[in-house]
Coordinates of C-alpha atoms in Angstrom, one line a residue:
M1 CA 82.5 48.6 -138.8
T2 CA 82.0 47.4 -142.3
I3 CA 82.8 43.8 -143.1
S4 CA 83.5 43.3 -146.8
G5 CA 83.6 39.9 -148.4
T6 CA 85.4 38.5 -151.4
I7 CA 84.0 36.9 -154.5
D8 CA 84.8 33.4 -153.2
R9 CA 83.5 34.2 -149.7
P10 CA 80.9 36.9 -149.9
Y11 CA 79.7 38.7 -146.8
T12 CA 76.2 37.8 -147.7
H13 CA 74.8 35.4 -150.3
D14 CA 71.8 37.7 -151.0
P15 CA 72.7 39.5 -154.2
K16 CA 70.4 42.4 -153.4
K17 CA 72.4 43.2 -150.3
Q18 CA 75.8 43.1 -152.1
A19 CA 77.4 46.1 -153.6
P20 CA 77.3 46.2 -157.4
M21 CA 80.4 45.2 -159.3
T22 CA 82.4 47.8 -161.0
S23 CA 84.2 47.3 -164.3
S24 CA 87.8 46.3 -164.2
L25 CA 90.6 48.8 -165.0
R26 CA 92.2 46.2 -167.3
E27 CA 89.0 45.9 -169.3
P28 CA 89.3 48.0 -172.5
T29 CA 86.7 50.5 -173.3
G30 CA 84.1 49.4 -175.8
S31 CA 84.6 45.7 -174.9
A32 CA 82.1 42.9 -175.2
A33 CA 81.3 43.1 -171.4
P34 CA 79.2 46.1 -170.7
A35 CA 80.1 48.4 -167.9
V36 CA 78.1 47.8 -164.7
S37 CA 76.1 50.8 -163.5
S38 CA 74.4 51.2 -160.1
S39 CA 71.0 51.2 -161.8
T40 CA 71.2 47.6 -163.0
D41 CA 69.5 44.8 -161.2
A42 CA 71.5 43.3 -158.3
D43 CA 71.4 39.8 -159.9
D44 CA 72.9 41.1 -163.1
S45 CA 75.6 43.2 -161.3
R46 CA 76.9 40.1 -159.5
Q47 CA 77.6 38.2 -162.7
N48 CA 81.1 36.8 -162.2
R49 CA 82.0 36.4 -165.8
T50 CA 84.5 38.7 -167.5
R51 CA 84.9 39.0 -171.3
E52 CA 88.0 36.7 -171.1
M53 CA 86.1 34.0 -169.3
Q54 CA 83.3 34.2 -171.9
L55 CA 85.8 33.7 -174.7
I56 CA 87.7 30.7 -173.0
P57 CA 85.6 28.0 -174.8
E58 CA 86.1 29.7 -178.1
A59 CA 89.9 29.9 -177.5
M60 CA 90.0 26.3 -176.4
A61 CA 88.1 25.2 -179.5
R62 CA 90.5 27.2 -181.7
V63 CA 93.5 25.5 -180.1
H64 CA 91.9 22.1 -180.4
M65 CA 91.2 22.6 -184.1
A66 CA 94.8 23.8 -184.6
D67 CA 96.1 20.7 -182.9
R68 CA 93.8 18.5 -185.0
L69 CA 94.9 20.2 -188.2
R70 CA 98.6 19.7 -187.2
E71 CA 97.9 16.0 -186.5
A72 CA 96.2 15.6 -189.8
D73 CA 99.0 17.3 -191.7
A74 CA 101.6 15.0 -189.9
E75 CA 99.5 12.0 -190.8
R76 CA 99.3 13.0 -194.5
R77 CA 103.1 13.5 -194.5
A78 CA 103.7 10.1 -193.0
V79 CA 101.4 8.4 -195.5
R80 CA 103.2 10.2 -198.4
L81 CA 106.6 9.1 -197.0
V82 CA 105.4 5.4 -196.7
A83 CA 104.1 5.5 -200.3
A84 CA 107.3 7.1 -201.6
R85 CA 109.4 4.4 -199.9
R86 CA 107.2 1.7 -201.3
M87 CA 107.5 3.1 -204.8
Q88 CA 111.3 3.4 -204.4
R89 CA 111.6 -0.2 -203.4
R90 CA 109.4 -1.2 -206.4
A91 CA 111.6 0.9 -208.7
E92 CA 114.7 -0.8 -207.3
R93 CA 113.3 -4.2 -207.9
V94 CA 112.4 -3.3 -211.5
S95 CA 115.8 -1.9 -212.0
M96 CA 117.5 -5.1 -210.7
R97 CA 115.2 -7.2 -213.0
A98 CA 116.2 -5.1 -216.0
R99 CA 119.9 -5.4 -215.1
R100 CA 119.6 -9.2 -214.8
A101 CA 117.7 -9.4 -218.1
L102 CA 120.4 -7.3 -219.8
A103 CA 123.2 -9.4 -218.3
M104 CA 121.5 -12.6 -219.5
A105 CA 121.1 -11.1 -223.0
V106 CA 124.8 -10.1 -223.2
M107 CA 126.0 -13.5 -221.9
Q108 CA 124.2 -15.5 -224.6

C-alpha cells in the first residue's frame, strides 16, 4: 500500500525520499521555469515555486506603480482645476472693476 501525500501535508518531510515534481501541463513550453527531470537533486525538485508565483512581486509592483500614476494624474487635474477657478474669479473681479470704472466715467 502506497501512501501519497500532498504539497501541504507531505508523506515525509525528507526531500530525498519524496518523488520528484513533474512539470505542470498548463506550463507553456520554453517557459522561465525549467522542466524537472529525475536526474536533478531532490532538494531542487521539491521547489514549490511556479513561474507565476515568481512573477507575482513584479506584477504587484506594476499594479502599484499604475495606481500611483493614476493618483498623481488625478492630483494634477485637481490642482489645475483649482488654479483655473481661482483665475476665473480674479478675471470676474477685474471685469466688475472695469464695469464700475466705465459706469463712473459715463455718469460724470
